[in-house]
Short mmCIF file of C-alpha atoms in Angstrom, two decimals:
data_model
loop_
_atom_site.label_atom_id
_atom_site.label_comp_id
_atom_site.label_asym_id
_atom_site.label_seq_id
_atom_site.Cartn_x
_atom_site.Cartn_y
_atom_site.Cartn_z
CA MET A 18 54.84 124.12 138.01
CA SER A 19 56.76 127.39 137.97
CA GLU A 20 57.69 129.28 134.80
CA LEU A 21 61.38 128.52 135.31
CA THR A 22 60.86 124.75 135.62
CA GLN A 23 58.99 124.76 132.29
CA GLN A 24 61.74 126.71 130.59
CA LYS A 25 63.50 124.98 127.69
CA VAL A 26 67.29 125.18 127.86
CA ILE A 27 69.68 124.88 124.93
CA PRO A 28 73.26 124.17 126.04
CA VAL A 29 75.67 126.22 123.94
CA PHE A 30 79.40 125.43 123.91
CA VAL A 31 81.55 128.15 122.39
CA VAL A 32 84.91 126.82 121.24
CA VAL A 33 87.58 129.48 121.81
CA PRO A 34 90.61 128.85 119.57
CA PRO A 35 94.00 130.56 119.82
CA ARG A 36 94.05 134.08 118.32
CA THR A 37 90.27 134.23 118.67
CA LEU A 38 88.55 136.82 116.51
CA LEU A 39 86.86 138.58 119.38
CA LEU A 40 83.87 139.78 117.37
CA ASP A 41 83.20 136.19 116.26
CA VAL A 42 82.44 135.40 119.89
CA ALA A 43 81.06 138.69 121.19
CA GLY A 44 78.61 139.37 118.34
CA PRO A 45 76.71 136.05 118.30
CA MET A 46 76.78 135.76 122.10
CA GLU A 47 75.27 139.25 122.43
CA VAL A 48 72.41 137.94 120.30
CA LEU A 49 71.88 135.05 122.72
CA ARG A 50 72.27 137.26 125.79
CA TRP A 51 69.58 139.63 124.61
CA ALA A 52 67.34 136.77 123.46
CA ASN A 53 67.48 135.43 127.04
CA LEU A 54 66.44 138.85 128.35
CA GLU A 55 63.57 139.24 125.87
CA GLN A 56 61.60 136.18 126.97
CA THR A 57 61.47 133.34 129.49
CA ALA A 58 60.27 130.36 127.42
CA LEU A 59 63.78 129.37 126.34
CA ARG A 60 67.25 130.02 127.68
CA PHE A 61 70.58 129.66 125.93
CA ASP A 62 73.04 128.32 128.52
CA VAL A 63 76.49 129.39 127.28
CA THR A 64 79.81 127.76 128.26
CA TYR A 65 83.19 128.77 126.81
CA VAL A 66 85.54 125.84 126.17
CA GLY A 67 88.91 125.32 124.56
CA PRO A 68 92.27 123.54 124.70
CA ALA A 69 93.72 126.27 126.95
CA SER A 70 92.28 128.13 129.93
CA GLY A 71 93.37 131.45 128.44
CA VAL A 72 94.01 132.78 124.94
CA SER A 73 95.08 136.00 123.29
CA THR A 74 92.54 137.50 120.90
CA SER A 75 92.66 139.29 117.58
CA ILE A 76 92.92 142.67 119.29
CA GLY A 77 95.56 141.64 121.84
CA LEU A 78 93.11 141.31 124.73
CA GLU A 79 93.59 138.20 126.85
CA LEU A 80 90.64 135.92 127.59
CA ALA A 81 90.69 133.76 130.73
CA GLY A 82 88.35 131.37 132.51
CA ILE A 83 87.94 129.07 129.49
CA ARG A 84 86.86 125.58 130.54
CA PRO A 85 88.49 122.40 129.20
CA LEU A 86 86.97 120.69 126.17
CA PRO A 87 84.43 118.28 127.71
CA ASP A 88 84.64 114.54 127.12
CA ARG A 89 80.96 114.41 126.19
CA LEU A 90 78.29 116.94 125.28
CA PRO A 91 74.62 116.76 126.29
CA ASP A 92 71.96 115.83 123.76
CA GLY A 93 70.69 118.77 121.79
CA ALA A 94 73.84 120.83 122.35
CA MET A 95 74.84 123.61 120.00
CA VAL A 96 78.57 123.96 119.39
CA VAL A 97 79.80 127.33 118.13
CA VAL A 98 83.33 127.48 116.69
CA SER A 99 84.89 130.93 116.47
CA GLY A 100 87.35 132.00 113.81
CA SER A 101 90.94 133.13 114.38
CA ALA A 102 93.01 136.09 113.25
CA ASP A 103 96.12 135.33 111.22
CA GLN A 104 97.82 138.47 112.54
CA PRO A 105 96.53 139.69 115.91
CA LEU A 106 97.05 143.28 116.92
CA GLY A 107 100.58 143.91 118.19
CA THR A 108 102.14 140.77 116.67
CA VAL A 109 104.75 140.46 113.95
CA GLY A 110 105.73 137.57 111.73
CA ASP A 111 104.04 134.18 111.51
CA VAL A 112 102.31 133.41 114.81
CA ARG A 113 100.16 130.53 113.57
CA ALA A 114 102.77 127.77 113.81
CA ALA A 115 103.06 128.01 117.58
CA ASP A 116 99.30 127.52 117.93
CA ALA A 117 99.12 124.43 115.73
CA PRO A 118 98.91 121.96 118.67
CA GLN A 119 95.91 123.80 120.14
CA GLU A 120 94.15 123.88 116.77
CA ALA A 121 94.84 120.18 116.32
CA ALA A 122 93.33 119.49 119.75
CA ILE A 123 90.14 121.31 118.72
CA VAL A 124 89.94 119.39 115.45
CA ASP A 125 90.39 116.08 117.24
CA TRP A 126 87.80 117.01 119.87
CA LEU A 127 85.24 118.05 117.25
CA ALA A 128 85.71 114.80 115.32
CA ARG A 129 85.25 112.73 118.50
CA THR A 130 82.46 114.70 120.13
CA ILE A 131 80.00 116.01 117.55
CA ARG A 132 77.22 113.50 116.93
CA SER A 133 73.76 113.40 115.39
CA GLY A 134 71.26 115.64 117.16
CA MET A 135 73.80 118.42 117.76
CA ARG A 136 74.09 121.61 115.78
CA LEU A 137 77.55 122.68 114.69
CA VAL A 138 77.76 126.44 114.10
CA THR A 139 80.91 127.97 112.66
CA ILE A 140 81.69 131.66 112.55
CA CYS A 141 84.03 133.02 109.88
CA SER A 142 87.20 130.89 109.59
CA GLY A 143 85.95 128.55 112.32
CA ALA A 144 84.66 126.52 109.38
CA LEU A 145 88.26 125.50 108.63
CA LEU A 146 88.52 123.64 111.95
CA ALA A 147 85.21 121.89 111.32
CA ALA A 148 86.40 120.98 107.81
CA ARG A 149 89.64 119.49 109.12
CA ALA A 150 87.51 117.35 111.46
CA GLY A 151 85.59 116.02 108.46
CA LEU A 152 82.33 117.51 109.72
CA LEU A 153 81.45 119.50 106.60
CA ASP A 154 81.83 116.66 104.10
CA GLY A 155 78.66 116.37 102.05
CA TYR A 156 77.23 119.62 103.37
CA GLU A 157 76.70 123.07 101.91
CA CYS A 158 78.82 125.60 103.80
CA THR A 159 80.52 128.97 103.64
CA THR A 160 83.20 131.02 105.38
CA HIS A 161 84.94 134.39 105.17
CA HIS A 162 85.59 135.35 101.54
CA GLY A 163 89.33 135.34 102.24
CA SER A 164 89.17 131.69 103.38
CA VAL A 165 86.85 130.21 100.76
CA GLU A 166 89.61 128.56 98.73
CA GLU A 167 91.30 127.22 101.85
CA LEU A 168 87.95 125.75 102.91
CA ARG A 169 87.55 124.08 99.54
CA GLY A 170 90.96 122.51 99.99
CA ALA A 171 90.24 121.37 103.55
CA ALA A 172 86.81 119.94 102.70
CA PRO A 173 86.85 118.78 99.06
CA ALA A 174 83.67 116.76 99.66
CA ALA A 175 81.77 119.84 100.89
CA ARG A 176 79.72 122.17 98.69
CA VAL A 177 81.37 125.49 99.50
CA ARG A 178 79.30 128.58 98.67
CA ASP A 179 80.73 132.06 98.38
CA ASN A 180 78.97 135.43 98.45
CA ARG A 181 76.65 134.18 101.19
CA LEU A 182 76.06 135.65 104.64
CA TYR A 183 75.40 132.22 106.06
CA VAL A 184 74.41 128.74 104.96
CA GLU A 185 72.16 126.33 106.84
CA ASP A 186 72.29 122.67 105.86
CA GLY A 187 70.70 120.39 108.41
CA GLU A 188 72.78 120.35 111.57
CA ARG A 189 75.62 122.33 109.95
CA LEU A 190 75.32 126.10 110.06
CA THR A 191 78.19 128.19 108.74
CA SER A 192 78.60 131.95 108.40
CA ALA A 193 80.80 134.25 106.34
CA GLY A 194 83.06 136.98 107.62
CA ILE A 195 82.92 138.05 111.23
CA THR A 196 79.70 140.07 111.65
CA ALA A 197 77.75 137.58 109.50
CA GLY A 198 77.82 135.41 112.62
CA ILE A 199 75.34 137.85 114.12
CA ASP A 200 72.96 137.29 111.20
CA LEU A 201 73.27 133.53 111.57
CA MET A 202 72.59 133.65 115.29
CA LEU A 203 69.55 135.87 114.68
CA ALA A 204 68.25 133.20 112.30
CA ILE A 205 68.73 130.56 115.00
CA VAL A 206 66.89 132.71 117.54
CA ALA A 207 64.04 133.23 115.06
CA ARG A 208 63.69 129.49 114.55
CA GLU A 209 63.90 128.60 118.23
CA ILE A 210 61.84 131.39 119.78
CA GLY A 211 60.16 133.33 116.99
CA HIS A 212 60.71 136.17 114.59
CA GLY A 213 59.38 138.72 117.07
CA VAL A 214 62.20 138.03 119.50
CA ALA A 215 64.81 137.97 116.71
CA LEU A 216 63.55 141.33 115.48
CA ALA A 217 63.72 142.80 118.98
CA VAL A 218 67.32 141.60 119.31
CA ALA A 219 68.18 142.99 115.86
CA ARG A 220 66.77 146.37 116.83
CA TYR A 221 68.79 146.37 120.06
CA LEU A 222 71.97 145.61 118.11
CA VAL A 223 71.02 148.14 115.37
CA ILE A 224 71.52 145.45 112.73
CA TYR A 225 69.08 147.17 110.39
CA LEU A 226 71.63 149.89 109.71
CA ARG A 227 74.18 147.34 108.45
CA ARG A 228 72.01 145.50 105.96
CA GLY A 229 70.94 146.81 102.59
CA GLY A 230 68.55 145.22 100.13
CA ALA A 231 71.32 144.05 97.79
CA ASP A 232 73.08 141.91 100.40
CA PRO A 233 73.19 138.20 99.53
CA GLN A 234 71.04 135.97 101.70
CA LEU A 235 69.21 138.93 103.25
CA SER A 236 66.48 137.54 105.47
CA PRO A 237 63.01 138.71 104.41
CA TRP A 238 62.30 139.17 108.11
CA LEU A 239 64.96 141.91 108.18
CA GLU A 240 64.16 143.39 104.78
CA GLY A 241 62.94 146.97 104.91
CA ARG A 242 64.32 147.43 108.40
CA ASN A 243 67.34 149.62 107.71
CA HIS A 244 65.74 152.75 109.18
CA LEU A 245 65.21 154.25 112.63
CA HIS A 246 61.56 155.35 112.47
CA PRO A 247 59.85 154.04 115.64
CA VAL A 248 56.31 154.21 114.20
CA ILE A 249 57.20 152.06 111.20
CA HIS A 250 59.22 149.63 113.32
CA ARG A 251 56.19 149.26 115.60
CA ALA A 252 54.00 148.44 112.61
CA GLN A 253 56.57 146.01 111.19
CA ASP A 254 56.96 144.26 114.55
CA ALA A 255 53.21 143.65 114.70
CA ILE A 256 53.05 142.30 111.14
CA ALA A 257 56.09 140.06 111.64
CA ALA A 258 54.62 138.60 114.83
CA ASP A 259 51.52 137.39 112.93
CA PRO A 260 51.86 137.73 109.14
CA ALA A 261 48.70 135.68 108.50
CA ARG A 262 46.45 138.20 110.23
CA ASP A 263 44.15 140.41 108.10
CA TRP A 264 46.53 143.35 107.74
CA SER A 265 44.63 146.07 105.96
CA VAL A 266 46.27 149.50 105.88
CA ASP A 267 43.66 150.66 108.40
CA ALA A 268 44.53 147.80 110.76
CA VAL A 269 48.25 148.54 110.58
CA ALA A 270 47.59 152.25 111.05
CA GLY A 271 45.71 151.42 114.24
CA ILE A 272 48.74 149.54 115.58
CA ALA A 273 51.04 152.40 114.57
CA ALA A 274 48.70 155.01 116.10
CA THR A 275 48.65 157.11 112.96
CA SER A 276 46.29 157.75 110.07
CA PRO A 277 46.22 155.34 107.10
CA ARG A 278 47.38 158.10 104.77
CA THR A 279 50.31 159.08 106.99
CA LEU A 280 51.23 155.43 107.51
CA SER A 281 51.28 154.74 103.77
CA ARG A 282 53.52 157.73 103.12
CA LEU A 283 55.92 156.95 105.98
CA PHE A 284 56.03 153.25 105.14
CA ASN A 285 57.01 153.93 101.55
CA ASP A 286 59.56 156.55 102.58
CA GLN A 287 61.25 154.37 105.20
CA THR A 288 61.07 150.89 103.64
CA GLY A 289 60.83 151.51 99.91
CA MET A 290 57.67 149.40 99.65
CA SER A 291 53.97 149.64 100.41
CA VAL A 292 52.31 148.14 103.48
CA THR A 293 50.64 145.51 101.27
CA ASP A 294 53.94 144.56 99.61
CA TYR A 295 55.58 144.19 103.02
CA VAL A 296 52.77 141.99 104.35
CA ASN A 297 52.96 139.76 101.27
CA ARG A 298 56.74 139.43 101.56
CA LEU A 299 56.45 138.20 105.15
CA ARG A 300 53.60 135.87 104.24
CA ILE A 301 55.75 134.38 101.47
CA ALA A 302 58.64 134.04 103.96
CA LEU A 303 56.32 132.18 106.32
CA ALA A 304 55.01 130.05 103.46
CA ARG A 305 58.58 129.19 102.43
CA GLU A 306 59.25 127.85 105.93
CA LEU A 307 56.05 125.79 105.77
CA VAL A 308 56.94 124.41 102.33
CA MET A 309 60.35 123.28 103.60
CA GLY A 310 59.38 122.27 107.14
CA SER A 311 55.90 120.74 106.94
CA GLN A 312 53.86 118.24 104.96
CA LEU A 313 50.97 120.65 104.38
CA ASP A 314 49.58 120.82 100.85
CA MET A 315 49.57 124.14 98.99
CA GLU A 316 46.03 124.96 100.10
CA GLY A 317 46.96 124.39 103.73
CA ILE A 318 50.11 126.48 103.40
CA ALA A 319 48.17 129.29 101.72
CA GLU A 320 45.64 129.34 104.56
CA ARG A 321 48.29 129.14 107.30
CA ALA A 322 50.29 131.99 105.72
CA GLY A 323 47.28 134.30 105.43
CA PHE A 324 46.38 134.01 101.74
CA SER A 325 42.73 133.76 100.72
CA SER A 326 43.39 130.89 98.31
CA ALA A 327 46.13 128.72 96.87
CA ARG A 328 45.81 130.71 93.65
CA GLN A 329 46.51 134.00 95.42
CA PHE A 330 49.44 132.34 97.21
CA ARG A 331 50.96 131.08 93.95
CA ARG A 332 50.54 134.48 92.33
CA ALA A 333 52.29 136.25 95.23
CA TRP A 334 54.98 133.55 95.27
CA GLY A 335 55.65 134.01 91.57
CA ARG A 336 56.32 137.72 92.03
CA LEU A 337 59.20 136.98 94.41
CA ASN A 338 60.51 133.57 93.30
CA GLU A 339 61.54 132.07 89.97
CA GLY A 340 60.10 128.57 90.40
CA PRO A 341 56.90 127.24 92.00
CA PRO A 342 56.76 126.38 95.72
CA THR A 343 56.40 122.69 94.91
CA GLY A 344 59.81 122.84 93.23
CA LEU A 345 61.36 124.14 96.45
CA ARG A 346 59.88 121.20 98.36
CA ARG A 347 61.37 118.73 95.85
CA MET A 348 64.78 120.39 96.24
CA GLY A 349 64.54 120.07 100.01
#
């Protein structure tokens, strides 16, 4: 069987509303485009759909070739709903009223079409359309900070979170303002293909330069990456690809093709943490995924994440988290 016939395909339907915020579409889809180029095990098959074959965007650029909203979606589909600009470039006055029928068509289509087994991803104010369709009721969600109160009004049964880059709650994934959609799509790529591919995409998009350590919901897989030093990125890529490996400073220095002393100095300068701290942070990130996504006991999680014992795991966990890992599992 050829490599292509074994390839997993995820159908992605991007809903293009009137007055589309262009970056809401372009940013996340660039993530998927580059993820497709980075590997061959999985392909994101993207289709753009909407109530009209052409729309004007937030910057006045016209988009064409949009396919009609399909009557039915395939199993396992991922639906991405873009946000809209209240005042596109070059417009004056209230332009939203004229687009109300198209927005209503999207809301009706979402309510009829989204079913269990599909992921609904909203970018920025796209969450408002999903809310009007009743698809966020009972879920945690977020949106652009300027639309949080409107979202609370549209989805009173939802648990709306502010000051968050993105929120994942089962099959509902929502992101905050505009470029946060890139962060959410990177998280999806990491889950579907692996953190190594997500990191490669992030480096291509130079996401590290946008994110600082104080940002809410900063992924530990991106932490310490807001630099441009190729030697340290090479070391971090290797650690992220296999956090459980025995990563002594000497071992990492071998990957980075530098001396242990030079590596330690550069690593601290560029990331603000030691090699050992970085390794432990990624191991805890891996352990967190295992706590939430597996039935392994704490000893099994400790071993899978690269810790020598459950005691060492709990000690490292306690340095980065307030409660014990078992508490996180109960919350899940």
